[in-house]
Amino acid sequence: MKITKLAKGISLKRPLDGGNEEQLKVVRQVLADVRAQGDAAVRTYTEKWDGFVPNELRVAKEEIEAGANALDDQLYTDLKEAADNIRLYHEQQTRTGYRLDLANGSWLGQRITALDAVGLYVPGGTAAYPSSVLMNVIPAQVAGVKRIVITSPAGRDGHLPVGVLAAAHILGVEEVYKVGGAQAIGALAYGTETIAAVDKITGPGNIFVALAKREVFGEVAIDMIAGPSEIAVLADETAFADEVAADLLSQAEHDKLACVILVTTSEELAQKVAIEVEKQLASLPREEVARASVENFGAIYIAETMADAIDAINSLAPEHLEVVTKNAEAVAEQISHAGGIFIGRYSSEPVGDYFAGTNHVLPTNSTARFASGLNVDDFVKKSSIVYYSEKTWAENAPKIARLARMEGLEGHARAVESRGWEKE
Amino acid sequence: MKITKLAKGISLKRPLDGGNEEQLKVVRQVLADVRAQGDAAVRTYTEKWDGFVPNELRVAKEEIEAGANALDDQLYTDLKEAADNIRLYHEQQTRTGYRLDLANGSWLGQRITALDAVGLYVPGGTAAYPSSVLMNVIPAQVAGVKRIVITSPAGRDGHLPVGVLAAAHILGVEEVYKVGGAQAIGALAYGTETIAAVDKITGPGNIFVALAKREVFGEVAIDMIAGPSEIAVLADETAFADEVAADLLSQAEHDKLACVILVTTSEELAQKVAIEVEKQLASLPREEVARASVENFGAIYIAETMADAIDAINSLAPEHLEVVTKNAEAVAEQISHAGGIFIGRYSSEPVGDYFAGTNHVLPTNSTARFASGLNVDDFVKKSSIVYYSEKTWAENAPKIARLARMEGLEGHARAVESRGWEKE
């Protein structure tokens, strides 16, 4: 990994692929076909891209159970414990609305209600992501969403991975489709004969899935446009180079476009991590992927002071941040922009990917400046409520009418003034 | 207005203009130009579309003060009282994060922080919307956003309306630009020499503004894609026809595309409202706009039962809903999808547009199924925090490693396992 001195004005950000016109054209065609032809289009694209003929788009109840039974018992127990942890963390996020009493019997309110139906996209194909099932489904369940749909591309054998089925089984999700790609997003957004439309689509996916989510945004809600994974490690001389290197590689192995950055006040650590990364890369099963990520989007920065390092991290707003320093908790408190923060050497980032309880769907590509990881708020919406009594109306109607007329909206003024007249 | 019997399967929704390819092309060109040329492009487009030469894009401090002084004293006081009401309502929405203590000294957390910088688009040109300034700025201030930018198109004289300036003055907003349209959205998203980029853009606008917000979405956050205004009134025989008609027209006068719907269990009320709408239309200054809205997107539905009426409203998910019935509060409780709910005859919808305290930026076009009105949550984001002690790590590392290996991510497993070895 290249080592650079951190200087004012250096940006740690990197340009990112937003998809090209050709990919967008494909996605738009798929979405239009799914909207017009429903299931037929979903079947055609599934056969074309996933390589099997989907006689049934929906996974049968027995298939989910069989998947759960096929999973190793220990793994089933691990998944269940992870699910419990995730549920506990997200249960802290539930909210009720409020009622604000005003004078004369009037009141204002905010009502919080769950979405009716959400679709959770679980990536797949060559890999299995049971953890994504947990991370997407549990916040929706905690929010109180009644209809939860999972959709995920099957392998060429037409089956979803047993881990994914087991996760669905653990959570009691019964509506699972073996559909992936832009056609899955189209089906969730517009509805087909088999797959009823949902109100929101969450979950990560490849560039086609990301582009499709962007296209249907507005018609349905989406969580975010997920980009490749990122990790930044903020470390001083107290950190162990092998641990830092291992954590950087844990994100590098996700994706050739993953971004792995170390910012450190210790030149010695910088040197050692660079060596460790090379060493560990050599024996990593996903070496090719991780090496591409490290070479293209890996960087080590040496900061003169911890304050400079913190500034650099805040301006990067990384998806994942590890703080491995003296007084790590106090340092972490100075971080204003990061999706997930991991404090101390025992909080290795994969702890949060799978098990601790926090969500692993986090804002990438510097969007932690304004976006949050997936959470219960993503599955509720708020209605405002106004109740004005006659007295409150009488007191305020003239003011409201004046304000409306200032904006040239006479009809608004008349509406407010129309009350209280003598009526038969 | 046309009166229809409500029957199962009737959809109250209407197709909506999502902008055409030509408009999108214009918007993309504007955004590309602003990104490449900064201020120069902003000036060019402002001159072209707003009809004045913007020597200064930023409104001088003296200009804001002069605007505030020029506003009628009574209106200034009214605006100030409205601002206080809006602040009080939104202050109920502030939240702190949480800390969840686990065994062995470990803990998880959620930290809530304000966005650094937001840009609030206030529509203008032919009309002045001081109320939009209040509705956008106040939630951001309550959230704790430090840099708040207002941008709004000036009239052909190069000045913003005094009401808009007065509202900015009341709220203490000092960064105001006389820039509108897609060029304003581009400037806020990418930054120019004069206008530094923001993290989120909120506020309604015309179709060009809406398309531009959609295009920059992802690069910055946006609140929503606002469509034309809508109102649904749910009424029984206890409602007064003239009041219902006036409220329908208050939204119809906004926009030729505004949608105004009455759902009632009373055939008599339906007939009377249809007559009243015609009568009141004749004397409305914005008759032409309101008439187009009523004729194209106005409808009265007669429901057999209140339950049917409620179902119809929930499936419509209107931006604004008035409930003018017996036991209105109980009826309102059965509404699961609506942006803003107004209970009883004295809660005329414009009460909420200007004064009561709730926000008037509300989800349109049935997006209340999944979206909320503008609120304090829109101006904060959440970071998750994990702190694992050595003991918690030791207890759980094997489980986490197993889960990682199930997903084929050996690097994740190794990262977690890398801790706790003997190190020099």
mmCIF file of N, CA and C in Angstrom, chain A residues 393 397-398 400-402 404-405 408-421 423, chain B residues 242-250 253 276-287 348-350 354:
data_model
loop_
_atom_site.group_PDB
_atom_site.id
_atom_site.type_symbol
_atom_site.label_atom_id
_atom_site.label_comp_id
_atom_site.label_asym_id
_atom_site.label_seq_id
_atom_site.Cartn_x
_atom_site.Cartn_y
_atom_site.Cartn_z
ATOM 1 N N TRP A 393 -59.246 28.791 16.512
ATOM 2 C CA TRP A 393 -59.501 29.273 15.165
ATOM 3 C C TRP A 393 -59.834 30.756 15.186
ATOM 4 N N ALA A 397 -57.459 33.055 13.020
ATOM 5 C CA ALA A 397 -57.885 33.128 11.613
ATOM 6 C C ALA A 397 -57.431 34.416 10.922
ATOM 7 N N PRO A 398 -57.536 35.570 11.583
ATOM 8 C CA PRO A 398 -57.114 36.803 10.881
ATOM 9 C C PRO A 398 -55.628 36.783 10.516
ATOM 10 N N ILE A 400 -53.752 34.113 9.963
ATOM 11 C CA ILE A 400 -53.527 33.131 8.888
ATOM 12 C C ILE A 400 -53.987 33.705 7.551
ATOM 13 N N ALA A 401 -55.119 34.374 7.579
ATOM 14 C CA ALA A 401 -55.642 34.984 6.342
ATOM 15 C C ALA A 401 -54.677 36.049 5.813
ATOM 16 N N ARG A 402 -54.096 36.841 6.722
ATOM 17 C CA ARG A 402 -53.119 37.853 6.270
ATOM 18 C C ARG A 402 -51.904 37.199 5.619
ATOM 19 N N ALA A 404 -51.704 34.307 4.204
ATOM 20 C CA ALA A 404 -52.078 33.719 2.912
ATOM 21 C C ALA A 404 -52.157 34.795 1.836
ATOM 22 N N ARG A 405 -52.740 35.930 2.202
ATOM 23 C CA ARG A 405 -52.880 37.004 1.204
ATOM 24 C C ARG A 405 -51.521 37.590 0.825
ATOM 25 N N GLY A 408 -50.390 35.819 -1.956
ATOM 26 C CA GLY A 408 -51.246 35.876 -3.141
ATOM 27 C C GLY A 408 -52.218 34.723 -3.229
ATOM 28 N N LEU A 409 -52.468 34.078 -2.108
ATOM 29 C CA LEU A 409 -53.347 32.909 -2.136
ATOM 30 C C LEU A 409 -54.669 33.217 -1.426
ATOM 31 N N GLU A 410 -55.506 33.968 -2.133
ATOM 32 C CA GLU A 410 -56.795 34.408 -1.597
ATOM 33 C C GLU A 410 -57.676 33.228 -1.194
ATOM 34 N N GLY A 411 -57.619 32.156 -1.953
ATOM 35 C CA GLY A 411 -58.444 30.983 -1.652
ATOM 36 C C GLY A 411 -58.107 30.404 -0.287
ATOM 37 N N HIS A 412 -56.823 30.454 0.076
ATOM 38 C CA HIS A 412 -56.414 29.982 1.397
ATOM 39 C C HIS A 412 -57.038 30.853 2.488
ATOM 40 N N ALA A 413 -56.969 32.153 2.263
ATOM 41 C CA ALA A 413 -57.514 33.084 3.245
ATOM 42 C C ALA A 413 -59.016 32.868 3.416
ATOM 43 N N ARG A 414 -59.702 32.719 2.289
ATOM 44 C CA ARG A 414 -61.159 32.533 2.362
ATOM 45 C C ARG A 414 -61.527 31.220 3.041
ATOM 46 N N ALA A 415 -60.733 30.181 2.808
ATOM 47 C CA ALA A 415 -61.027 28.892 3.444
ATOM 48 C C ALA A 415 -61.009 29.054 4.954
ATOM 49 N N VAL A 416 -59.973 29.702 5.456
ATOM 50 C CA VAL A 416 -59.869 29.873 6.907
ATOM 51 C C VAL A 416 -60.994 30.757 7.424
ATOM 52 N N GLU A 417 -61.313 31.792 6.647
ATOM 53 C CA GLU A 417 -62.364 32.717 7.083
ATOM 54 C C GLU A 417 -63.768 32.137 6.955
ATOM 55 N N SER A 418 -63.915 31.048 6.204
ATOM 56 C CA SER A 418 -65.267 30.518 5.924
ATOM 57 C C SER A 418 -65.928 29.916 7.161
ATOM 58 N N ARG A 419 -65.146 29.647 8.182
ATOM 59 C CA ARG A 419 -65.719 29.039 9.390
ATOM 60 C C ARG A 419 -66.518 30.048 10.206
ATOM 61 N N GLY A 420 -67.317 29.489 11.069
ATOM 62 C CA GLY A 420 -67.914 30.295 12.124
ATOM 63 C C GLY A 420 -69.031 31.226 11.707
ATOM 64 N N TRP A 421 -69.346 31.265 10.410
ATOM 65 C CA TRP A 421 -70.464 32.109 10.033
ATOM 66 C C TRP A 421 -71.744 31.440 10.478
ATOM 67 N N LYS A 423 -74.778 29.492 10.005
ATOM 68 C CA LYS A 423 -75.184 28.509 8.994
ATOM 69 C C LYS A 423 -76.550 27.964 9.396
ATOM 70 N N ASP B 242 -70.093 24.827 2.320
ATOM 71 C CA ASP B 242 -69.291 25.988 1.908
ATOM 72 C C ASP B 242 -67.866 25.899 2.441
ATOM 73 N N GLU B 243 -67.703 25.324 3.618
ATOM 74 C CA GLU B 243 -66.367 25.187 4.199
ATOM 75 C C GLU B 243 -65.565 24.128 3.444
ATOM 76 N N VAL B 244 -66.204 23.024 3.159
ATOM 77 C CA VAL B 244 -65.524 21.967 2.407
ATOM 78 C C VAL B 244 -65.099 22.493 1.039
ATOM 79 N N ALA B 245 -66.014 23.187 0.379
ATOM 80 C CA ALA B 245 -65.700 23.730 -0.946
ATOM 81 C C ALA B 245 -64.534 24.711 -0.869
ATOM 82 N N ALA B 246 -64.564 25.568 0.137
ATOM 83 C CA ALA B 246 -63.484 26.564 0.276
ATOM 84 C C ALA B 246 -62.138 25.877 0.491
ATOM 85 N N ASP B 247 -62.136 24.799 1.277
ATOM 86 C CA ASP B 247 -60.885 24.107 1.537
ATOM 87 C C ASP B 247 -60.375 23.383 0.296
ATOM 88 N N LEU B 248 -61.307 22.795 -0.457
ATOM 89 C CA LEU B 248 -60.888 22.153 -1.711
ATOM 90 C C LEU B 248 -60.245 23.194 -2.631
ATOM 91 N N LEU B 249 -60.880 24.357 -2.716
ATOM 92 C CA LEU B 249 -60.362 25.400 -3.608
ATOM 93 C C LEU B 249 -59.033 25.971 -3.117
ATOM 94 N N SER B 250 -58.822 25.937 -1.812
ATOM 95 C CA SER B 250 -57.553 26.476 -1.301
ATOM 96 C C SER B 250 -56.369 25.680 -1.854
ATOM 97 N N GLU B 253 -56.189 26.248 -5.987
ATOM 98 C CA GLU B 253 -55.622 27.504 -6.506
ATOM 99 C C GLU B 253 -54.091 27.475 -6.582
ATOM 100 N N GLU B 276 -71.368 24.565 -4.437
ATOM 101 C CA GLU B 276 -70.559 25.582 -3.740
ATOM 102 C C GLU B 276 -69.222 25.830 -4.447
ATOM 103 N N VAL B 277 -68.611 24.765 -4.926
ATOM 104 C CA VAL B 277 -67.336 24.920 -5.625
ATOM 105 C C VAL B 277 -67.520 25.845 -6.825
ATOM 106 N N GLU B 278 -68.554 25.588 -7.597
ATOM 107 C CA GLU B 278 -68.826 26.433 -8.759
ATOM 108 C C GLU B 278 -69.028 27.878 -8.341
ATOM 109 N N LYS B 279 -69.831 28.059 -7.302
ATOM 110 C CA LYS B 279 -70.160 29.392 -6.826
ATOM 111 C C LYS B 279 -68.902 30.141 -6.373
ATOM 112 N N GLN B 280 -68.110 29.484 -5.573
ATOM 113 C CA GLN B 280 -66.922 30.146 -5.014
ATOM 114 C C GLN B 280 -65.840 30.371 -6.071
ATOM 115 N N LEU B 281 -65.784 29.449 -7.025
ATOM 116 C CA LEU B 281 -64.786 29.589 -8.094
ATOM 117 C C LEU B 281 -64.938 30.928 -8.818
ATOM 118 N N ALA B 282 -66.185 31.296 -9.020
ATOM 119 C CA ALA B 282 -66.477 32.476 -9.842
ATOM 120 C C ALA B 282 -65.828 33.748 -9.304
ATOM 121 N N SER B 283 -65.616 33.815 -7.995
ATOM 122 C CA SER B 283 -65.061 35.056 -7.439
ATOM 123 C C SER B 283 -63.614 34.887 -6.968
ATOM 124 N N LEU B 284 -63.004 33.775 -7.305
ATOM 125 C CA LEU B 284 -61.638 33.536 -6.831
ATOM 126 C C LEU B 284 -60.626 34.225 -7.753
ATOM 127 N N PRO B 285 -59.717 35.022 -7.201
ATOM 128 C CA PRO B 285 -58.734 35.691 -8.064
ATOM 129 C C PRO B 285 -57.955 34.698 -8.937
ATOM 130 N N ARG B 286 -57.618 33.556 -8.375
ATOM 131 C CA ARG B 286 -56.877 32.566 -9.154
ATOM 132 C C ARG B 286 -57.846 31.541 -9.763
ATOM 133 N N GLU B 287 -58.986 32.047 -10.243
ATOM 134 C CA GLU B 287 -60.030 31.161 -10.764
ATOM 135 C C GLU B 287 -59.511 30.237 -11.863
ATOM 136 N N SER B 348 -59.093 24.015 9.250
ATOM 137 C CA SER B 348 -58.998 24.204 7.800
ATOM 138 C C SER B 348 -57.539 24.023 7.395
ATOM 139 N N GLU B 349 -57.332 23.402 6.258
ATOM 140 C CA GLU B 349 -55.960 23.032 5.890
ATOM 141 C C GLU B 349 -54.970 24.203 5.889
ATOM 142 N N PRO B 350 -55.337 25.398 5.400
ATOM 143 C CA PRO B 350 -54.367 26.503 5.417
ATOM 144 C C PRO B 350 -53.842 26.857 6.823
ATOM 145 N N TYR B 354 -49.606 27.637 7.204
ATOM 146 C CA TYR B 354 -48.974 28.873 7.638
ATOM 147 C C TYR B 354 -48.608 28.950 9.104
#
